[in-house]
Structures are given as C-alpha cells and as structure tokens.
CSV table of C-alpha atoms and ligand atoms in Angstrom, one decimal:
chain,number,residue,atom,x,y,z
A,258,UNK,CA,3.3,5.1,-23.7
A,259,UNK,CA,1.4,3.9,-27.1
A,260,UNK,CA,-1.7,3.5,-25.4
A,261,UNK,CA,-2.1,5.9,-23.1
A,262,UNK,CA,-3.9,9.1,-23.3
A,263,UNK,CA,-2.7,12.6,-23.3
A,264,UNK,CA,-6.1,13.7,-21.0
A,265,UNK,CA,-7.5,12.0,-18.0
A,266,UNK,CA,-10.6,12.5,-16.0
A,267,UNK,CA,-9.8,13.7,-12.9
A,268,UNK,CA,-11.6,14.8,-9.9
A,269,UNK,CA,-9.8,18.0,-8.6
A,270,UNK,CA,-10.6,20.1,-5.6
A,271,UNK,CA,-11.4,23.5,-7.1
A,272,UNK,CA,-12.2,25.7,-4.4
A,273,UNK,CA,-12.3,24.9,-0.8
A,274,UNK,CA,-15.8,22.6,-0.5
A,275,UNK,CA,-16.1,22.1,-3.9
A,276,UNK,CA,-15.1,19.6,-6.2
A,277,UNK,CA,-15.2,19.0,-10.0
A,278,UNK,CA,-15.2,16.5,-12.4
A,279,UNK,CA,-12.3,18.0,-14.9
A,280,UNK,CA,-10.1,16.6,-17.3
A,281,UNK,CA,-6.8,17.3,-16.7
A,282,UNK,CA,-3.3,15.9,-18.9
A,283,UNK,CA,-1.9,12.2,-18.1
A,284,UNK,CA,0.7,13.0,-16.2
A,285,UNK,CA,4.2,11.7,-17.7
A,286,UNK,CA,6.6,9.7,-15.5
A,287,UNK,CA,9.9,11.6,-14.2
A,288,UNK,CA,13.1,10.4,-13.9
A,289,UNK,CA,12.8,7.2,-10.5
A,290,UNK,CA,8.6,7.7,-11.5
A,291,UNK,CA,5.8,5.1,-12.4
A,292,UNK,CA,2.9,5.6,-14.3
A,293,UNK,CA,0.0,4.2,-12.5
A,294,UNK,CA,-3.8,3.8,-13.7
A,295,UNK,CA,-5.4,4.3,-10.3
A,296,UNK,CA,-7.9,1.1,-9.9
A,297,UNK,CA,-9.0,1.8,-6.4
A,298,UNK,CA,-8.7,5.3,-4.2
A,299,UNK,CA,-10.4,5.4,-0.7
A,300,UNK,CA,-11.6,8.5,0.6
A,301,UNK,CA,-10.0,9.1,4.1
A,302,UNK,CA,-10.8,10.1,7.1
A,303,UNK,CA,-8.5,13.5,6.5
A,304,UNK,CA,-9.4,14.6,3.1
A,305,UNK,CA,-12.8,16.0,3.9
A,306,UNK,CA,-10.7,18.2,6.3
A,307,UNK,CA,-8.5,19.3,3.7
A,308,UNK,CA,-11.8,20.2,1.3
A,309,UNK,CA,-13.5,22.1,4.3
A,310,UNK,CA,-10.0,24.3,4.3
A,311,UNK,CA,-9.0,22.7,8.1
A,312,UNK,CA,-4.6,22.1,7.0
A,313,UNK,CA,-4.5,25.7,4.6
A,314,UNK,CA,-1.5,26.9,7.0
A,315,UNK,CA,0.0,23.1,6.1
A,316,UNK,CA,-0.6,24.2,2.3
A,317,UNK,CA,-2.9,21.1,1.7
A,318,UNK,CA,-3.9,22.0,-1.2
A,319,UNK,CA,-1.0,24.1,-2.6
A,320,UNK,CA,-3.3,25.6,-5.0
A,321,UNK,CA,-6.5,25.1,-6.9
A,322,UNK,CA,-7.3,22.7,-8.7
A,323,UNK,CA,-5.8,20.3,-6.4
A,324,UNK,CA,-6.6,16.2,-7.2
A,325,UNK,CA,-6.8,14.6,-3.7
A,326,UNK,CA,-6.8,11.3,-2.7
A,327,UNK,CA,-3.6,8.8,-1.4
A,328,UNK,CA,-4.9,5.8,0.1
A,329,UNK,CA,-5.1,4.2,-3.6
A,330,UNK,CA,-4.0,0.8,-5.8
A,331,UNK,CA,-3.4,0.2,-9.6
A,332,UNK,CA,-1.4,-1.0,-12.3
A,333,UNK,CA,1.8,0.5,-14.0
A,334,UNK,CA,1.4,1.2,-17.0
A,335,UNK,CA,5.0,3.2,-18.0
A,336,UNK,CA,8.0,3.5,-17.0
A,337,UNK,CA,9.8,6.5,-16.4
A,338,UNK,CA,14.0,6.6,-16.5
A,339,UNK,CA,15.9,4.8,-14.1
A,340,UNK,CA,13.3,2.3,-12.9
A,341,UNK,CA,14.0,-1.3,-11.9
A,342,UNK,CA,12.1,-2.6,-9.5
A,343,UNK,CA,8.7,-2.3,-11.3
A,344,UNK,CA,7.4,-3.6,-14.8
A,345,UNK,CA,4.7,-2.5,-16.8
A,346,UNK,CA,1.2,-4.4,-15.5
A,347,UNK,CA,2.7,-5.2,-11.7
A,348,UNK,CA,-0.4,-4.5,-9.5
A,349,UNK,CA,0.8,-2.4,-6.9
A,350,UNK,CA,-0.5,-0.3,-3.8
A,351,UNK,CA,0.3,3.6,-2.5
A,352,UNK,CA,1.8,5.1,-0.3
A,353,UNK,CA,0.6,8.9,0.7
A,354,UNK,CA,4.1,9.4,2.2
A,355,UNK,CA,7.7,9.7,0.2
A,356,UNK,CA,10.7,11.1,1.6
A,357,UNK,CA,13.9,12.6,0.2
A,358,UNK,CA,15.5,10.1,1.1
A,359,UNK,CA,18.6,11.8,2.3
A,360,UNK,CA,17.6,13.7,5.3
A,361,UNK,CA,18.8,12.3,8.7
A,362,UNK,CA,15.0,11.2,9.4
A,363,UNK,CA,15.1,9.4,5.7
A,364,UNK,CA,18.4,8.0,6.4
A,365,UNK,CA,16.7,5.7,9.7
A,366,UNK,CA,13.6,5.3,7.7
A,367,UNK,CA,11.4,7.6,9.0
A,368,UNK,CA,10.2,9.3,5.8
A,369,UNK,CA,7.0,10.3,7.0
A,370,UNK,CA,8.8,12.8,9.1
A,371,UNK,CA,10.8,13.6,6.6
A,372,UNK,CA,12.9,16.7,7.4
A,373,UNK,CA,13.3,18.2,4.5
A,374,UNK,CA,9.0,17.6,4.0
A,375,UNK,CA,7.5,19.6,1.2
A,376,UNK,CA,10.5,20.5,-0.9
A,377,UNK,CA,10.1,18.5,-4.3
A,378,UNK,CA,13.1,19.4,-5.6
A,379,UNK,CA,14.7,16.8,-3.4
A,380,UNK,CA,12.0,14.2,-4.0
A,381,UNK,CA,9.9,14.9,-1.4
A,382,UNK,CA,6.0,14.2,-2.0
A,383,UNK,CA,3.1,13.8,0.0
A,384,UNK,CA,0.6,12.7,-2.6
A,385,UNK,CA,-2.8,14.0,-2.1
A,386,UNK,CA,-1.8,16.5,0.0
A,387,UNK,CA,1.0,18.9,-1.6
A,388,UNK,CA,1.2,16.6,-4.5
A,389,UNK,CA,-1.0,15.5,-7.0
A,390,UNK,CA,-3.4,12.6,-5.9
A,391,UNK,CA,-5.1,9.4,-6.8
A,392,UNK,CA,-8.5,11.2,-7.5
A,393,UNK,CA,-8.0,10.8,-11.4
A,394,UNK,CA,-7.8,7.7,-13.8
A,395,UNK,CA,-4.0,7.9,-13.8
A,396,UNK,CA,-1.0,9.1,-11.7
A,397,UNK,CA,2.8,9.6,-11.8
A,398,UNK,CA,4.8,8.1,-8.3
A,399,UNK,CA,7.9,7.7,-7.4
A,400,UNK,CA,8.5,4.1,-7.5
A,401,UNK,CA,10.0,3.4,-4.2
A,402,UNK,CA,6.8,4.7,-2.2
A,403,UNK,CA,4.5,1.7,-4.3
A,404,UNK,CA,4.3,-1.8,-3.1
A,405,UNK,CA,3.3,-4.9,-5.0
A,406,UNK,CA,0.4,-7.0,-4.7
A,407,UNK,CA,-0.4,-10.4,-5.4
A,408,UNK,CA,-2.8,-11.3,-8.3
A,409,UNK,CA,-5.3,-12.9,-5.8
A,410,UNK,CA,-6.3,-9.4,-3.9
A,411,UNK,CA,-8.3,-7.2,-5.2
A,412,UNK,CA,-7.7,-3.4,-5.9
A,413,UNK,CA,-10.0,-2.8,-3.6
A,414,UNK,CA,-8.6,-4.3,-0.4
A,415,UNK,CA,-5.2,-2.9,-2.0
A,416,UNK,CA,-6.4,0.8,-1.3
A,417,UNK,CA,-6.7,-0.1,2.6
A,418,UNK,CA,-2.8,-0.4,2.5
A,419,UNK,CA,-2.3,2.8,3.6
A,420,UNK,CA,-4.8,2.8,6.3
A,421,UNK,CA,-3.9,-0.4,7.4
A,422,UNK,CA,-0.4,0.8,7.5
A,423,UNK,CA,-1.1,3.6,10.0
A,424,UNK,CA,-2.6,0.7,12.5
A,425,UNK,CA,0.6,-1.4,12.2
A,426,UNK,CA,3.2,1.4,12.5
A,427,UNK,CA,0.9,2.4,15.5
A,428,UNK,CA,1.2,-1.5,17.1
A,429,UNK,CA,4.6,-1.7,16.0
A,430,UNK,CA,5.9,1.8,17.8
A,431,UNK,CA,3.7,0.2,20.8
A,432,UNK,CA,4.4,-3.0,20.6
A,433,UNK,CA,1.8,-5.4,22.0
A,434,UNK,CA,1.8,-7.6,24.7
A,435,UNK,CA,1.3,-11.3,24.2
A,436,UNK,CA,-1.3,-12.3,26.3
A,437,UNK,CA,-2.0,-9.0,27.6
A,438,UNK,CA,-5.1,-6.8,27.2
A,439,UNK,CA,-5.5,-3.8,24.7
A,440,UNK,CA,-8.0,-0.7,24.0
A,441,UNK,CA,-8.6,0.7,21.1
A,442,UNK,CA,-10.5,3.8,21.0
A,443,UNK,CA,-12.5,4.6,17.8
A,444,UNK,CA,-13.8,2.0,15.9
A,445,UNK,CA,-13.4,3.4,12.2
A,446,UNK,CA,-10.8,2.0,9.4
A,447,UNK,CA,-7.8,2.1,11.2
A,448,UNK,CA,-8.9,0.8,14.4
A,449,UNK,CA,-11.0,-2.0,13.1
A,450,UNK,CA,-7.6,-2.7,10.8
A,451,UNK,CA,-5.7,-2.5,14.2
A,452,UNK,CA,-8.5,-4.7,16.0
A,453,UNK,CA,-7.5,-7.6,13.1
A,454,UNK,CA,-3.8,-7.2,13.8
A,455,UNK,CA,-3.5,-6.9,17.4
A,456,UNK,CA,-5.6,-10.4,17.9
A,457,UNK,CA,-3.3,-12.0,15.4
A,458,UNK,CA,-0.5,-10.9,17.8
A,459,UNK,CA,-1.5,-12.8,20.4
A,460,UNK,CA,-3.4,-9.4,22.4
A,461,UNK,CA,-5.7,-11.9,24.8
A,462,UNK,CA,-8.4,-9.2,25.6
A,463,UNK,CA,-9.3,-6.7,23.0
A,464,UNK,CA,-11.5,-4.0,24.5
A,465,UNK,CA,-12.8,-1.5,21.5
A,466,UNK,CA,-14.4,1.6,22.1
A,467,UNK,CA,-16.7,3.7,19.4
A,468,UNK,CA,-20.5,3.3,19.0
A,469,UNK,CA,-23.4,1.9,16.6
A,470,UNK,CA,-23.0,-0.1,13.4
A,471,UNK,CA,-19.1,0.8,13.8
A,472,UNK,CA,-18.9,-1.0,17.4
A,473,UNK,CA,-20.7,-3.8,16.0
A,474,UNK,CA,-18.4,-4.4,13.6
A,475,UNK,CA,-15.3,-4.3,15.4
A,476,UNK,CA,-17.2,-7.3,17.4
A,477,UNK,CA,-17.4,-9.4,14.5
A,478,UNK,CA,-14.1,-8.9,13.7
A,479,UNK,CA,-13.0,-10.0,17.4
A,480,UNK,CA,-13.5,-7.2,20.1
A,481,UNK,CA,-13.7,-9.0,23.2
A,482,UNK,CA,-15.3,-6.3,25.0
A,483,UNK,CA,-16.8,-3.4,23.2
A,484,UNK,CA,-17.9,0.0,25.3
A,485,UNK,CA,-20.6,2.5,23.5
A,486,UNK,CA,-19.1,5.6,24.4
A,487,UNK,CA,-22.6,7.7,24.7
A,488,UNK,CA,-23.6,4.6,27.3
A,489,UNK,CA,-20.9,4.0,29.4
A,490,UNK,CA,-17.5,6.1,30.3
A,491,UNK,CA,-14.8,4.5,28.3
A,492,UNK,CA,-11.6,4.5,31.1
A,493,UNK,CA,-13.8,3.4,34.1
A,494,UNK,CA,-15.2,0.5,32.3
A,495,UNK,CA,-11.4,-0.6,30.6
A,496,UNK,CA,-10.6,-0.4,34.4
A,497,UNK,CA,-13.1,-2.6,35.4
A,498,UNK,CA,-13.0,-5.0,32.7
A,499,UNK,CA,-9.0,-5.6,33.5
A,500,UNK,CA,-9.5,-5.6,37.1
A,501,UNK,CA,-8.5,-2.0,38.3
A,502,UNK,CA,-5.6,-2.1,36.3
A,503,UNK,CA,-6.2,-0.7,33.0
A,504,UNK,CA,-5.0,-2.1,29.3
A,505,UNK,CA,-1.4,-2.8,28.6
A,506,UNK,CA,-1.5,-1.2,25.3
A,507,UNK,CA,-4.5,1.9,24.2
A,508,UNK,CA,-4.5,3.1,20.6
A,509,UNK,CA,-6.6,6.0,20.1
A,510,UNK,CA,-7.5,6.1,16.7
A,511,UNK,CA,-10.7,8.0,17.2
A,512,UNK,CA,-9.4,11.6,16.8
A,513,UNK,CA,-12.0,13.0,18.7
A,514,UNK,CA,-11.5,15.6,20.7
A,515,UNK,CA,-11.4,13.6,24.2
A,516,UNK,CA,-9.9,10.5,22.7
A,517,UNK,CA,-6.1,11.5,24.2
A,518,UNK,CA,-7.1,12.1,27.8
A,519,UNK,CA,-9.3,9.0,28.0
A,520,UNK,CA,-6.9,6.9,26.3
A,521,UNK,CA,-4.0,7.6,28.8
A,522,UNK,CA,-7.0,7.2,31.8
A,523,UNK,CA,-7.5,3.6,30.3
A,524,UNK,CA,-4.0,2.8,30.9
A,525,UNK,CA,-2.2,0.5,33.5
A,526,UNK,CA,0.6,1.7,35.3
A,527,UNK,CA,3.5,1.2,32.9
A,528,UNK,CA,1.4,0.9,30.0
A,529,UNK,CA,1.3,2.2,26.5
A,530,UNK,CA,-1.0,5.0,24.5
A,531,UNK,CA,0.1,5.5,21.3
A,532,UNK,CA,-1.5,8.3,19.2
A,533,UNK,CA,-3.0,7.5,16.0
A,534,UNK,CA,-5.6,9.8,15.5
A,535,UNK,CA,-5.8,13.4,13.5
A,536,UNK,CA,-6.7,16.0,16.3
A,537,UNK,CA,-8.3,19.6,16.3
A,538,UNK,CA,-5.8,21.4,18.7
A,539,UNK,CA,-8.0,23.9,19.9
A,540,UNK,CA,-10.4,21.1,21.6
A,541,UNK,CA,-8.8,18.8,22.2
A,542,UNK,CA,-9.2,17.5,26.4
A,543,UNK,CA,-5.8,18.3,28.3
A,544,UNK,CA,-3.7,15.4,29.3
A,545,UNK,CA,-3.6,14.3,32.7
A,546,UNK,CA,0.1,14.9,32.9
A,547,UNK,CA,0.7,14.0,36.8
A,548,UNK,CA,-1.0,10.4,35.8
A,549,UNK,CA,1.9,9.9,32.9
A,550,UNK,CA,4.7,10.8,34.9
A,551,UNK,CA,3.6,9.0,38.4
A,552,UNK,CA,2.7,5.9,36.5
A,553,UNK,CA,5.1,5.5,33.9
A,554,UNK,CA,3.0,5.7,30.9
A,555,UNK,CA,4.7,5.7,27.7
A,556,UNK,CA,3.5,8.3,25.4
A,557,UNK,CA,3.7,7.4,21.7
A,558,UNK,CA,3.1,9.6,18.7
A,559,UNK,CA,2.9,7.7,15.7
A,560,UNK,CA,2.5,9.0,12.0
A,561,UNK,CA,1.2,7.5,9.1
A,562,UNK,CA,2.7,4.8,7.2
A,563,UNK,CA,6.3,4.0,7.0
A,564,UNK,CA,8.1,0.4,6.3
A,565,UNK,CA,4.7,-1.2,6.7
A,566,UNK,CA,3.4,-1.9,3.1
A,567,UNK,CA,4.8,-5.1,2.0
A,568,UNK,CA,3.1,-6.4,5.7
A,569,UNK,CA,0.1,-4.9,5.0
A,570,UNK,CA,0.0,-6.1,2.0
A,571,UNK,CA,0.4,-9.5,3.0
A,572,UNK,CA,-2.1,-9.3,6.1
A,573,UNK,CA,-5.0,-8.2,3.9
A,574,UNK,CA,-4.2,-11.2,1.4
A,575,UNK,CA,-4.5,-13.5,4.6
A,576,UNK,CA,-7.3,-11.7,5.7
A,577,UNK,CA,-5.6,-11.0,9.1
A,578,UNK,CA,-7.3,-7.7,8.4
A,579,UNK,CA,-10.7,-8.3,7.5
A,580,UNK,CA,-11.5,-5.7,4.9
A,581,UNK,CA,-14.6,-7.1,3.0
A,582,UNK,CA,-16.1,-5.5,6.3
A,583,UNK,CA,-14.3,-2.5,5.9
A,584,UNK,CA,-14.8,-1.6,2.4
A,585,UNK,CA,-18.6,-1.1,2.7
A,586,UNK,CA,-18.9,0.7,-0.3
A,587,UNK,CA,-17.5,1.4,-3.7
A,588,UNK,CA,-18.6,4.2,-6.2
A,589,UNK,CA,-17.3,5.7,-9.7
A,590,UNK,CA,-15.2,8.9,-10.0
A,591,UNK,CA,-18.0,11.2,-11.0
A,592,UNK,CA,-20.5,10.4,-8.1
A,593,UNK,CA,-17.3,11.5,-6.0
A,594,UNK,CA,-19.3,14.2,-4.3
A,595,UNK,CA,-22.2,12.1,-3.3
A,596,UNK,CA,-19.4,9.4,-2.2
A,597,UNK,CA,-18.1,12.4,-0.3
A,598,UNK,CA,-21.1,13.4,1.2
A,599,UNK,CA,-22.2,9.4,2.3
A,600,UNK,CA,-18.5,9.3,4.2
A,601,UNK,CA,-18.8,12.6,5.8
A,602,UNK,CA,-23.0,12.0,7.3
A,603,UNK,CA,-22.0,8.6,7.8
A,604,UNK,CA,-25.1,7.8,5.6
A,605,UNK,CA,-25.6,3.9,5.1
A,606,UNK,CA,-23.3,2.7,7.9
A,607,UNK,CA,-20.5,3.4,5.7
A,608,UNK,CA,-17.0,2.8,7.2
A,609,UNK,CA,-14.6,3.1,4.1
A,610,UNK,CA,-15.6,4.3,0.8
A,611,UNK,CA,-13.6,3.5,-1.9
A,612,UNK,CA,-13.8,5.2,-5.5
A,613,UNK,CA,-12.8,3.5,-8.8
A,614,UNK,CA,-12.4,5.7,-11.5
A,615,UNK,CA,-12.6,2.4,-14.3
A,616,UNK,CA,-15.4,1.3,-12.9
A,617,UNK,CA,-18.4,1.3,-15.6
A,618,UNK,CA,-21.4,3.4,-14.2
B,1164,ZN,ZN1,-5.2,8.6,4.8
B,1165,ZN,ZN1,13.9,13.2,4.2
C-alpha cells in the first residue's frame, strides 16, 4: 500500500438531507477484501430516499456520517489476505449486494436475500446502505461481489452494472418470450437498460411506458410503441396495441405508486409481471387480485442484482445496452449536492448521473 494515502475525500451523509464533503481514513482491506479507488459511482434512484430518511426502520444509514453510493467501478489498488481472483490494477465493477455466503438463500445464490442480511460478522454487506459506500475516492470490498471489466469500457458505463443488473435479473426471473410482445413501465435506467436487453432477446414488440425526454429515449433505443402516461391510460392502450390480449411479459420498473396495478392490467392471460421497482407502501394502488388468479398471471418479485455482473458486463461492452444515452451526465465528488439536486428535479433531462471523484474540476 506504498502509494496510497492514509485520508480520502469522501462524501458522507451527515444528517438526514444533508451531505458533506469530509475527509475520512482510506479504508484498509480485510481478510477476502479489495482495495478499490472508485473511478465512477452513479447516483441511484434509491439513495435520495435514504438522504430524505424514507428506509430509517431498514437502518440505511446505520449511523452518521454515512458514505452512500453502490452502483460504482474502479481499479484495485491492494490486496487484502487471502485474495486470488483479483490483482492489483484489474478494472473492475460493484456490486451493492454481498451475502454470507452460507445461509440457505446464499447457498442457491440468492445473496440479495440473503438470510442472515445485515450481520457483518458473517460477511454480510450491503454497500451504500449499511455499509460503507462508493461516495469517496477509495473503498474496501469483498472481492467476490466485484466483477471485471475489459480495458475497452469505460468506468463510466462500468457504474451502470449494477442497474443494468437489476433489468436482467428482472428478464431472467421472467423470462421473455421470443417473438412475443413486452411492457415495460417506467422509462428511467433500469427500464431503458431492460428495453436494450429484451430486444436483443428476440421480444418482437416492445411497448414502453413513461413520459417526456425519458419516453423519447427509450424510442431511440428501440420501443416499438411508446405510451405517455399523462396522455393516454397505459393498460387499455398495451391491450389494444396486442390486440385485446395484453403483453406476454410487463416489467414495472417505474416504482410509482400505480405502476403494480397497471402492470398486471397490461397483462395477457397467462402472462408475466415482474416487480422491479422500489415502492412507497402506503400508496401504492391495490392489486386486482381476482384478475391474477382467474387469468393465471404469474406474479414475480425480483431484487436487485444477483449472478448477473459478468453478463452485464459483457452487454454494455457490446452495447446491447446502450448506455452513452443513459449516462447523460457526469460530475466531480464535491458538486455531489448540486449532482443530487439535478437527479432528484430531473433538471437537464438527466437520466443517470454519474460522479467521479478523480475527475479534475
Ligand atoms: Zn441502485
Ligand atoms: Zn446469506
């Protein structure tokens, strides 16, 4: 660790809707632990919740100060004991999401509902939320939640991994039908990463549902059909588009508040709606529960990232996910709360926003 600092700049959440530039120590690598310096972090569609207070009874933060972020790539720059599977200088992208490892959940690979979530003794993180984030110049992961990326894509594209992810674990818990027609409600990050994947899967009609600069761009990246929500209702016009029937597959990605219900009202009979979204309980639109049971529609929860990285990886690098239109913007570390204020307002037609704390101001 010759050349690496003791302190980092780090931007840490300091009280809830407040953040600071502080400086903070580097952490040092643990036992099965990387030390990365953090390239790219983008700001995700969950972390202004977690400023504004929204997940204190899921203890995101733990405490103050708290360094957010987990949707990040960078470069190892140490070693900590026992790692093999990573040299010093591999590019790599993150993973919000690590598991023990030994629970039963673990055990079938399902380590983002890891049951034994929260308790670090076992080796449970979940970076950026209870854990330390990417918010910073430098971090400390376990090794086996970091994927490696080639040389040819950039850091940038590298910190859509995890977002991406969420789309594909989505399509893959759904599956898609070749041929076949799909919705996807909400056209931010994840759907517009989902819209790129489920085309190259051989989806025939891709019918995308949102509004403004954000509906515009899934149709440049391929949306057969696209449906301004504030125009037209959403289900009746996915039912007339696929000829009474509804789609095969719906991904509702929006996490707004009557995303669910329409989703599953935008179905076929025997279709698919697989949840993607983060929703506010308390307003969200009930479920037309009669319609699920009567017409067979398979219900799918699906969360975050897991098994997908090395294929996200590899779709952004093909550009199967289209990304340059994603990332629309790119800022240092210390403007974090303007970046944070453009991603919440929407200001600019941003869609992703991604922070790099080397980048020279
Ligand atoms: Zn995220
Ligand atoms: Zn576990």
């Amino acid at each position: 660790m010759a050349d690496i600092p003791h302190a980092m700049k780090a931007c840490a959440l300091t009280r809830y809707g407040h953040t600071d530039i502080v400086e903070l120590p580097v952490p040092a690598p643990l036992p099965d632990e990387v030390l990365c310096k953090i390239h790219a972090v983008a700001i995700c569609g969950s972390d202004p919740g977690i400023i504004g207070g929204r997940y204190e009874k899921m203890h995101w933060p733990p405490s103050f100060p708290f360094v957010l972020g987990h949707e990040w790539a960078g470069e190892v720059v140490a070693l900590g004991e026992n790692v093999d599977a990573f040299g010093i200088g591999d590019r790599v992208a993150g993973e919000g999401h690590c598991g023990c490892g030994q629970c039963e959940n673990c055990k079938r690979g399902n380590y983002t509902i890891c049951l034994n979530y929260g308790r670090r003794e076992l080796g449970h993180r979940h970076y950026g939320h209870n854990d330390q984030g990417a918010n910073a110049e430098f971090n400390a992961y376990r090794a086996k939640c970091l994927t490696k990326m080639p040389d040819s894509l950039e850091y940038a594209a590298g910190s859509l991994c995890d977002t991406g992810g969420a789309a594909l674990h989505g399509v893959e818990l759904g599956g898609i039908t070749p041929g076949g027609s799909v919705a996807i409600y909400g056209a931010g990050p994840i759907g517009l990463c989902l819209l790129g994947m489920v085309r190259n899967m051989g989806a025939d009609r891709i019918i995308a549902v949102g509004r403004g600069h954000r509906l515009r761009l899934a149709q440049s990246l391929g949306a057969d059909v696209c449906i301004d929500f504030e125009k037209e209702d959403p289900p009746a016009r996915v039912r007339e588009i696929t000829d009474g029937r509804g789609a095969d597959e719906v991904f509702e990605c929006s996490g707004s508040p009557s995303g669910p219900a329409d989703a599953v009202n935008s179905a076929r009979k025997g279709g698919t709606v697989v949840l993607i979204g983060m929703y506010d309980e308390a307003k969200v639109k009930p479920l037309p529960v009669l319609k699920i049971v009567n017409e067979q529609i398979r219900l799918v929860g699906s969360k975050a990232n897991p098994n997908v990285s090395d294929k996200v990886v590899r779709m952004l690098n093909k550009g199967i996910v289209g990304w340059q239109s994603i990332v629309t913007h790119r800022m240092p570390l210390e403007k974090y709360a303007e970046a944070l204020d453009i991603f919440v307002n929407r200001r600019d037609n941003v869609v992703k926003m991604v922070i790099e704390p080397w980048a020279t101001t």
